[in-house]
XYZ file of C-alpha atoms in Angstrom:
606
model
C 33.798 22.250 -67.168
C 35.794 19.050 -66.817
C 37.912 20.605 -64.058
C 34.743 21.746 -62.283
C 33.292 18.221 -62.198
C 36.626 16.768 -61.130
C 36.892 19.281 -58.282
C 33.286 18.657 -57.227
C 33.838 14.904 -57.219
C 36.968 15.316 -55.116
C 35.150 17.467 -52.576
C 32.286 14.973 -52.345
C 34.725 12.114 -51.842
C 36.542 13.995 -49.094
C 33.221 14.856 -47.426
C 32.195 11.220 -47.536
C 35.518 10.124 -46.055
C 35.194 12.585 -43.174
C 31.599 11.560 -42.513
C 32.552 7.895 -42.588
C 35.413 8.450 -40.145
C 33.346 10.526 -37.727
C 29.992 8.763 -37.850
C 30.566 5.391 -39.544
C 29.142 3.708 -42.645
C 25.579 3.616 -41.334
C 25.422 7.381 -40.897
C 26.808 7.871 -44.385
C 24.144 5.532 -45.797
C 21.375 7.444 -44.035
C 22.742 10.720 -45.363
C 22.944 9.352 -48.903
C 19.468 7.828 -48.662
C 18.060 11.263 -47.817
C 19.845 12.847 -50.775
C 18.711 10.050 -53.099
C 15.122 10.406 -51.873
C 15.148 14.124 -52.699
C 16.752 13.623 -56.119
C 14.440 10.734 -57.104
C 11.372 12.713 -56.037
C 12.460 15.717 -58.100
C 13.104 13.477 -61.122
C 9.683 11.818 -60.801
C 8.020 15.213 -60.359
C 9.749 16.588 -63.454
C 8.647 13.577 -65.493
C 5.016 13.774 -64.423
C 4.878 17.535 -64.885
C 6.173 17.216 -68.440
C 3.753 14.395 -69.234
C 0.868 16.335 -67.704
C 1.590 19.328 -69.947
C 1.763 17.142 -73.040
C -1.420 15.268 -72.080
C -3.306 18.536 -71.657
C -2.353 19.457 -75.210
C -3.733 16.091 -76.346
C -6.959 16.608 -74.374
C -7.317 20.012 -75.993
C -7.026 18.366 -79.401
C -9.635 15.773 -78.393
C -12.115 18.377 -77.169
C -11.706 20.814 -80.078
C -12.612 19.012 -83.326
C -14.074 22.223 -84.727
C -10.552 23.653 -84.927
C -9.729 21.184 -87.644
C -12.663 21.982 -89.963
C -14.506 18.709 -89.879
C -14.650 15.341 -88.213
C -12.233 13.558 -90.543
C -9.539 16.205 -90.157
C -9.937 15.910 -86.403
C -9.502 12.119 -86.535
C -6.387 12.609 -88.631
C -4.745 14.974 -86.160
C -5.656 12.718 -83.199
C -3.966 9.790 -84.959
C -0.958 11.883 -85.881
C -0.113 13.163 -82.379
C 0.651 9.767 -80.718
C 2.709 8.681 -83.710
C 4.681 11.896 -83.525
C 5.433 11.169 -79.861
C 6.642 7.658 -80.752
C 8.816 9.064 -83.526
C 10.484 11.647 -81.279
C 11.000 9.058 -78.527
C 12.487 6.602 -81.044
C 14.879 9.202 -82.454
C 15.930 10.308 -78.983
C 16.743 6.710 -78.005
C 18.592 6.109 -81.261
C 20.934 9.080 -80.945
C 21.255 9.740 -77.199
C 20.772 6.560 -75.168
C 23.352 4.063 -76.440
C 22.972 0.523 -77.858
C 21.958 -1.191 -74.594
C 19.088 1.050 -73.597
C 16.655 -0.859 -71.364
C 12.916 -0.161 -71.417
C 12.070 -2.742 -68.777
C 13.120 -3.571 -65.240
C 14.314 -7.025 -66.373
C 17.904 -5.888 -67.156
C 18.082 -4.104 -63.799
C 16.856 -7.228 -61.991
C 19.472 -9.308 -63.831
C 22.247 -6.837 -63.006
C 21.363 -6.800 -59.299
C 21.043 -10.576 -59.300
C 24.630 -10.779 -60.569
C 25.875 -8.101 -58.142
C 26.491 -5.569 -60.909
C 25.890 -2.052 -59.661
C 27.217 0.244 -62.363
C 24.513 2.245 -64.152
C 25.408 5.010 -66.582
C 24.940 8.547 -65.298
C 22.951 9.577 -68.377
C 20.207 7.059 -67.531
C 19.054 9.492 -64.845
C 17.728 11.703 -67.651
C 17.288 9.507 -70.734
C 14.436 7.441 -69.280
C 12.608 10.569 -68.190
C 12.805 12.285 -71.579
C 12.130 9.213 -73.707
C 9.070 8.063 -71.736
C 7.692 11.610 -71.453
C 7.727 11.997 -75.245
C 5.973 8.665 -75.820
C 3.395 8.688 -73.000
C 2.754 12.436 -72.994
C 1.705 12.316 -76.640
C -0.797 9.551 -75.910
C 1.290 6.373 -75.900
C -0.261 3.630 -73.801
C 2.321 2.855 -71.114
C 3.247 3.664 -67.543
C 5.847 6.037 -66.151
C 6.713 4.039 -63.047
C 9.334 1.780 -64.672
C 11.224 4.734 -66.232
C 11.053 6.526 -62.878
C 12.419 3.452 -61.089
C 15.249 3.130 -63.633
C 16.044 6.800 -63.190
C 16.012 6.429 -59.395
C 18.263 3.366 -59.628
C 20.710 5.372 -61.753
C 20.685 8.113 -59.103
C 21.519 5.512 -56.448
C 24.299 3.964 -58.535
C 25.808 7.363 -59.362
C 25.725 8.385 -55.694
C 27.543 5.218 -54.722
C 30.191 5.792 -57.403
C 30.716 9.435 -56.392
C 31.270 8.541 -52.752
C 33.217 5.335 -53.514
C 30.740 3.075 -51.714
C 31.417 -0.675 -51.688
C 29.355 -3.018 -53.859
C 26.973 -4.241 -51.162
C 26.012 -0.744 -50.040
C 25.800 0.490 -53.625
C 23.134 -2.141 -54.312
C 21.282 -0.800 -51.299
C 21.509 2.727 -52.704
C 20.020 1.484 -55.985
C 17.137 0.054 -53.968
C 16.767 3.412 -52.200
C 16.437 5.167 -55.560
C 13.831 2.699 -56.806
C 11.807 2.873 -53.584
C 11.923 6.667 -53.598
C 10.662 6.785 -57.199
C 7.591 4.661 -56.429
C 6.976 6.565 -53.208
C 7.115 9.927 -54.977
C 4.706 8.869 -57.711
C 2.017 7.314 -55.504
C 2.667 9.014 -52.151
C 3.198 5.484 -50.918
C 6.330 5.191 -48.743
C 5.617 1.644 -47.567
C 4.624 0.506 -51.068
C 7.852 1.902 -52.490
C 10.032 0.033 -49.997
C 8.130 -3.223 -50.464
C 8.411 -2.931 -54.248
C 12.200 -2.559 -54.020
C 12.447 -5.524 -51.648
C 10.042 -7.893 -53.415
C 10.988 -7.149 -57.018
C 14.565 -5.835 -57.084
C 16.399 -6.966 -53.931
C 14.684 -10.082 -52.517
C 17.974 -11.378 -51.064
C 18.541 -8.414 -48.727
C 17.858 -8.686 -45.016
C 15.426 -6.661 -42.914
C 18.264 -4.454 -41.700
C 18.624 -3.086 -45.228
C 15.150 -1.585 -45.014
C 16.212 1.344 -42.856
C 17.929 3.423 -45.593
C 15.120 2.513 -48.018
C 12.517 3.643 -45.514
C 14.353 6.932 -45.095
C 14.677 7.497 -48.862
C 11.039 6.560 -49.431
C 9.765 8.824 -46.633
C 11.841 11.786 -47.837
C 10.603 11.261 -51.399
C 6.998 11.312 -50.163
C 7.580 14.567 -48.290
C 9.198 16.226 -51.321
C 6.429 14.941 -53.585
C 3.725 16.376 -51.330
C 5.509 19.713 -51.240
C 5.519 19.797 -55.052
C 2.041 18.254 -55.473
C -0.015 19.122 -52.358
C -3.128 17.429 -53.737
C -1.317 14.122 -54.250
C 0.772 12.411 -56.888
C -1.265 10.146 -59.164
C -4.917 11.277 -59.352
C -6.885 8.031 -59.336
C -9.372 7.379 -56.579
C -10.609 8.960 -53.387
C -10.943 7.129 -50.087
C -12.706 3.780 -50.458
C -15.868 2.865 -48.557
C -16.156 0.279 -45.802
C -16.385 -3.327 -47.058
C -19.161 -5.744 -46.094
C -18.755 -9.302 -44.802
C -21.416 -10.544 -47.249
C -19.136 -9.540 -50.132
C -16.192 -11.671 -48.975
C -17.010 -14.684 -51.232
C -17.085 -12.340 -54.204
C -13.647 -11.006 -53.289
C -12.340 -14.571 -53.436
C -13.922 -14.951 -56.879
C -12.397 -11.661 -58.017
C -8.981 -12.894 -56.861
C -9.233 -15.858 -59.231
C -10.421 -13.691 -62.112
C -7.651 -11.130 -61.652
C -5.139 -13.992 -61.618
C -6.405 -15.146 -65.019
C -6.287 -11.604 -66.365
C -2.772 -11.108 -64.990
C -1.544 -14.283 -66.670
C -3.172 -13.081 -69.892
C -1.255 -9.808 -69.580
C 2.067 -11.646 -69.182
C 1.504 -14.111 -72.013
C 0.004 -11.601 -74.440
C 2.845 -9.206 -73.718
C 5.528 -11.708 -74.657
C 3.593 -13.273 -77.542
C 2.912 -9.938 -79.245
C 6.414 -8.620 -78.583
C 7.955 -11.775 -80.061
C 5.649 -11.633 -83.067
C 6.541 -8.012 -83.825
C 10.269 -8.645 -83.564
C 10.043 -11.763 -85.722
C 7.860 -10.314 -88.472
C 9.445 -6.850 -88.429
C 13.127 -7.197 -87.466
C 13.899 -3.607 -88.420
C 13.228 -0.987 -85.735
C 11.979 1.388 -88.451
C 9.471 -1.229 -89.638
C 8.135 -1.703 -86.119
C 7.900 2.068 -85.719
C 5.629 2.539 -88.723
C 3.620 -0.712 -88.604
C 3.203 -0.961 -84.839
C 2.934 2.795 -84.396
C 0.137 3.195 -86.927
C -1.759 0.213 -85.494
C -1.397 1.733 -82.038
C -2.719 5.081 -83.201
C -5.785 3.449 -84.771
C -6.585 1.617 -81.520
C -6.100 4.776 -79.460
C -8.395 6.718 -81.774
C -11.181 4.132 -81.481
C -10.652 3.650 -77.724
C -9.352 6.916 -76.193
C -9.412 5.505 -72.594
C -6.386 3.435 -73.606
C -4.304 6.592 -74.083
C -1.508 7.452 -71.684
C -1.471 5.970 -68.200
C -5.267 5.930 -67.953
C -5.579 7.189 -64.373
C -8.098 9.842 -65.430
C -10.466 7.146 -66.691
C -9.976 5.067 -63.539
C -11.219 8.097 -61.588
C -14.330 8.292 -63.793
C -15.126 4.629 -63.191
C -14.516 4.992 -59.441
C -16.981 7.872 -59.289
C -19.517 5.804 -61.252
C -19.449 8.383 -64.060
C -20.014 5.907 -66.896
C -21.641 8.615 -69.054
C -18.361 10.546 -69.348
C -16.522 7.267 -69.877
C -18.828 6.442 -72.792
C -18.586 9.976 -74.160
C -14.777 9.644 -74.336
C -15.120 7.413 -77.439
C -16.911 9.579 -80.052
C -16.319 7.084 -82.878
C -18.707 4.679 -81.110
C -21.550 7.227 -80.962
C -23.768 5.253 -83.346
C -23.981 2.286 -80.965
C -26.416 2.013 -78.024
C -25.032 3.234 -74.696
C -25.032 -0.267 -73.170
C -23.047 -1.676 -76.077
C -20.592 1.208 -75.980
C -19.937 0.680 -72.270
C -19.462 -3.076 -72.764
C -17.038 -2.550 -75.659
C -15.036 0.027 -73.722
C -14.775 -2.256 -70.681
C -13.629 -5.180 -72.845
C -11.083 -2.949 -74.550
C -9.808 -1.713 -71.192
C -9.272 -5.261 -69.931
C -7.989 -7.005 -73.064
C -6.483 -4.304 -75.296
C -4.547 -2.197 -72.782
C -1.696 -4.717 -72.666
C -1.701 -4.817 -76.489
C -1.394 -1.059 -76.791
C 1.326 -1.060 -74.130
C 3.410 -3.535 -76.122
C 2.845 -1.547 -79.318
C 3.939 1.642 -77.547
C 7.205 0.218 -76.242
C 8.142 -2.072 -79.149
C 7.294 0.525 -81.782
C 9.910 2.915 -80.488
C 8.349 4.481 -77.406
C 9.311 4.019 -73.784
C 7.370 3.085 -70.671
C 6.446 0.227 -68.403
C 3.678 -2.234 -67.581
C 3.213 -0.942 -64.023
C 0.406 1.541 -64.723
C -1.253 -0.596 -67.439
C -1.554 -3.513 -65.003
C -3.288 -1.231 -62.484
C -5.543 0.146 -65.236
C -6.491 -3.363 -66.355
C -7.099 -4.426 -62.767
C -9.312 -1.435 -62.058
C -11.607 -2.161 -64.992
C -11.531 -5.897 -64.284
C -12.835 -5.267 -60.771
C -15.358 -2.678 -61.971
C -16.638 -4.953 -64.765
C -16.936 -7.922 -62.396
C -18.988 -5.982 -59.844
C -21.083 -4.319 -62.561
C -21.985 -7.663 -64.143
C -22.855 -9.224 -60.772
C -25.059 -6.234 -59.953
C -26.878 -6.581 -63.281
C -27.800 -10.180 -62.403
C -29.571 -8.984 -59.243
C -28.037 -11.776 -57.134
C -26.354 -9.341 -54.793
C -25.495 -5.665 -54.672
C -21.720 -5.052 -54.726
C -19.888 -1.775 -54.226
C -18.366 -1.244 -57.681
C -15.854 1.349 -56.442
C -14.457 -1.038 -53.842
C -14.111 -3.837 -56.368
C -12.378 -1.444 -58.753
C -9.769 -0.679 -56.089
C -9.289 -4.314 -55.101
C -9.100 -5.358 -58.753
C -6.074 -3.102 -59.209
C -4.310 -5.006 -56.448
C -5.216 -8.411 -57.923
C -3.899 -7.851 -61.441
C -0.856 -5.958 -60.146
C 0.016 -8.897 -57.895
C -0.498 -11.406 -60.720
C 1.713 -9.492 -63.136
C 4.473 -8.376 -60.741
C 4.314 -11.254 -58.206
C 4.639 -8.711 -55.429
C 1.649 -9.364 -53.114
C 2.728 -7.133 -50.231
C 3.499 -4.271 -52.585
C 0.072 -4.651 -54.163
C -1.723 -4.553 -50.816
C 0.063 -1.568 -49.290
C 0.476 0.421 -52.499
C -3.229 0.331 -53.315
C -4.145 0.928 -49.660
C -1.976 4.052 -49.542
C -3.243 5.279 -52.914
C -6.784 5.082 -51.540
C -5.809 7.199 -48.548
C -6.270 4.580 -45.859
C -6.558 0.934 -44.933
C -10.339 0.630 -45.121
C -10.100 -2.188 -47.688
C -7.085 -3.899 -46.130
C -8.834 -7.267 -45.592
C -10.321 -7.473 -49.132
C -6.941 -6.401 -50.540
C -5.240 -9.190 -48.607
C -7.788 -11.752 -49.822
C -7.585 -10.796 -53.476
C -3.802 -10.418 -53.441
C -3.314 -13.844 -51.837
C -5.700 -15.648 -54.187
C -4.309 -13.882 -57.249
C -0.734 -14.709 -56.249
C -1.520 -18.384 -55.612
C -3.569 -18.993 -58.772
C -1.286 -17.032 -61.103
C 1.786 -18.975 -59.906
C 0.056 -22.210 -60.869
C -0.643 -20.938 -64.390
C 2.549 -18.920 -64.966
C 5.467 -19.501 -62.575
C 7.284 -16.223 -63.243
C 6.526 -12.521 -63.117
C 6.488 -10.383 -66.226
C 10.021 -9.165 -65.445
C 11.572 -12.546 -64.600
C 9.930 -14.565 -67.363
C 12.267 -13.414 -70.124
C 15.301 -13.909 -67.871
C 14.313 -17.450 -66.884
C 13.424 -18.521 -70.427
C 16.807 -17.311 -71.652
C 18.560 -19.109 -68.754
C 19.889 -15.850 -67.353
C 18.416 -16.288 -63.908
C 17.246 -19.257 -61.866
C 15.120 -19.997 -58.827
C 17.631 -22.662 -57.771
C 19.864 -20.845 -55.233
C 23.002 -22.822 -56.150
C 22.575 -22.249 -59.868
C 21.626 -18.618 -59.242
C 24.927 -18.055 -57.450
C 26.997 -19.496 -60.289
C 25.042 -17.514 -62.869
C 26.576 -14.361 -61.445
C 30.031 -15.383 -62.664
C 30.860 -15.427 -66.383
C 33.206 -18.045 -67.791
C 35.222 -15.226 -69.364
C 36.482 -14.079 -65.955
C 37.318 -17.597 -64.726
C 39.448 -18.916 -67.581
C 42.680 -20.840 -67.149
C 44.823 -19.812 -70.119
C 48.124 -21.388 -69.053
C 47.907 -24.457 -71.301
C 50.248 -24.585 -74.305
C 48.677 -25.170 -77.702
C 49.558 -28.312 -79.648
C 49.158 -28.830 -83.374
C 47.730 -32.162 -84.631
C 50.740 -32.949 -86.872
C 53.328 -32.319 -84.127
C 55.716 -35.226 -83.438
C 54.866 -36.854 -80.112
C 58.360 -36.654 -78.647
C 58.457 -32.954 -79.595
C 55.060 -32.428 -77.993
C 56.228 -34.136 -74.786
C 59.163 -31.752 -74.545
C 56.836 -28.749 -74.987
C 54.494 -30.093 -72.309
C 57.286 -30.866 -69.846
C 58.489 -27.256 -69.980
C 54.967 -25.800 -69.639
C 52.815 -25.438 -66.479
C 51.288 -28.731 -65.352
C 47.707 -29.087 -66.567
C 45.140 -31.884 -66.658
C 44.850 -31.502 -70.423
C 46.159 -29.510 -73.359
C 44.297 -28.192 -76.413
C 44.953 -29.335 -79.951
C 44.319 -26.526 -82.419
C 44.855 -25.891 -86.122
C 46.849 -23.055 -87.644
C 43.947 -20.611 -87.155
C 43.439 -21.486 -83.492
C 40.276 -23.557 -84.025
C 39.839 -26.257 -81.386
C 40.184 -29.799 -82.788
C 40.412 -31.796 -79.569
C 42.247 -32.264 -76.284
C 44.930 -34.545 -75.010
C 45.326 -35.459 -71.336
C 48.647 -35.262 -69.525
C 48.336 -38.834 -68.317
C 47.936 -39.977 -71.921
C 51.231 -38.313 -72.788
C 52.930 -39.937 -69.793
C 51.589 -43.366 -70.726
C 52.754 -43.113 -74.337
C 56.264 -42.109 -73.255
C 56.657 -45.437 -71.409
C 57.140 -47.103 -74.790
C 59.738 -45.002 -76.687
C 59.546 -47.110 -79.861
C 55.831 -46.456 -80.169
C 56.112 -42.788 -79.206
C 58.572 -42.097 -82.053
C 55.938 -43.126 -84.611
C 53.076 -41.125 -83.126
C 51.845 -37.618 -83.718
C 49.528 -35.616 -81.471
C 46.521 -36.379 -83.689
C 46.848 -40.110 -82.922
C 46.153 -39.693 -79.203
C 43.928 -36.612 -79.388
C 40.305 -36.992 -78.247
C 37.591 -35.047 -79.986
C 35.689 -32.613 -77.832
C 32.379 -34.032 -76.607
C 31.289 -30.816 -74.977
C 32.524 -27.260 -74.540
C 31.276 -23.914 -73.266
C 31.220 -20.526 -74.888
C 33.266 -17.724 -73.430
C 30.083 -15.679 -72.850
C 28.379 -18.472 -70.872
C 28.254 -18.485 -67.079
C 29.687 -20.967 -64.589
C 26.235 -22.500 -64.003
C 26.145 -23.601 -67.648
C 29.687 -25.008 -67.375
C 28.852 -26.913 -64.189
C 25.733 -28.446 -65.759
C 27.758 -29.856 -68.645
C 30.468 -31.183 -66.319
C 27.879 -33.007 -64.237
C 26.160 -34.368 -67.335
C 29.343 -35.872 -68.836
C 31.263 -36.380 -65.568
C 34.111 -34.137 -66.741
C 36.731 -32.488 -64.557
C 37.257 -29.676 -67.042
C 35.811 -28.164 -70.208
C 37.453 -26.300 -73.073
C 36.193 -22.766 -73.643
C 35.681 -21.464 -77.186
C 34.229 -18.352 -78.781
C 31.554 -18.098 -81.462
C 34.088 -18.986 -84.182
C 35.311 -22.146 -82.373
C 38.629 -20.543 -81.473
C 40.101 -21.987 -78.272
C 40.260 -19.460 -75.414
C 41.161 -21.564 -72.361
C 39.913 -24.182 -69.874
C 37.500 -24.045 -66.971
C 37.974 -26.611 -64.183
C 35.493 -28.157 -61.770
C 37.616 -27.584 -58.653
C 37.977 -23.882 -59.488
C 34.207 -23.586 -59.903
C 33.741 -25.122 -56.445
C 36.172 -22.593 -55.031
C 34.220 -19.738 -56.635
C 30.992 -21.206 -55.240
C 32.416 -21.214 -51.703
C 33.396 -17.567 -52.113
C 29.876 -16.716 -53.263
C 28.366 -18.483 -50.248
C 30.535 -16.405 -47.918
C 29.593 -13.270 -49.856
C 25.879 -14.124 -49.638
C 26.197 -14.471 -45.871
C 27.797 -11.019 -45.792
C 24.966 -9.493 -47.848
C 22.306 -10.833 -45.496
């Protein structure tokens, strides 16, 4: 088997070399983008087919309480099924995915930001299986993020197989992500815009061509597999009215508030769970059981929720109300109000519980679900007042765009994705209004998207272009380790002889017997002391050593090092590890040289 893969890889490499020689790099990229589009579409189709089969089993359980000999037995089995899905997903991740398994797009965004393009081959499959087990059994999360991660892994693997350079490999990762979104929603333009706005904002317009090809091919393959469409949500929207324009502006502000709530509640609840229940097994049982209770009371929160969006779009509130049998004792009006509130304010809670309790999935679909019911609720309430008559279906569609834009900070993706999902551009103007207002207001309340927030707060990524460049380079790879180590009790004349025979440095470290950093001594200090031999004979290194005012850790980046140098006006900083063991120096002039290289590289990428 190993020989087979080796031979296949060799043949692919030779094919790529011939194609590159005959047609050039651009032709090779177009060829690879087509292959990636096909592969990503097949992966997305396999994921959604598996989830669809599992969801149908869950629907059968929901609609057949008589099989379980009584109402309470039925409630028990409905609770048990989602937890079982979480358990299987958790065990699969524990034994098959590795220690650095990512359930969010944040690590991918960070990797691309730092020009890292290697993604493990197994991530093509692990995200699909893990998310299918969790969401198919009723877990409240989306499948778009796992599909994007799988598509990105396909792009990275393709680049590695054909020995593509780093810049073009990043482009192939974008092709895989765009193809995944395109295959799911039958939205080729939305897929490309998502890759550009969220994953690769630094790429130029010329990079869109391979992404467009991959996205278009993925749409074609998806329509061959699913002729009726990918995600079943809404039919074609109706024409909008000019008199409703002020209400679209109001909805834009409301969806911005809801989007900010989604971001903040997501991080607050996730942090609370990890703080109170540090063990993954604790989170599985506590968070999983709480999730199952919420899903039993509010069944519309199960899975991706697209089926319930379709009910609301068709105005079929009776079936929506009937989906929550545990609320049967309440009046119909109260049941509808409770379900709408749960859809808007509890969907993000159940999504966090699904992912943090051991499942897998993303916030992509939940944000669209929340937006749909935000828009529907807004129009429904306005219609009840009698002030004006609004088209609830149109506001449902536009609400999806508003919350999606607020959460993802991708306004163009929101506009074109929702427009393509609805089968046309009938609502293009209202979508543009709501997306613009939601983007503007949400940025005032929360500067960062749900994916970038955790990276910014942990100082892993920055909006400052200069700092962002230096964040791509770790201190570990830019160490100067030539300096000789001095001990504090060493005679000064002996130390001067050691220094004179060593490479010339601005400073030298003073360490104890275990290598722990005690201080530094500058070369000019040594030279000055040697001018008076009588004094030098009575000195030891400790006498002229200066204690370290600041240092950097070996796992920090050059942006952190540069900040400390500017703060203390240093020309260099000692580098230590977590145990205070000296590892080397990092110098200001070398950081400037690395910065100039990054500027030239950035010009090449654009």
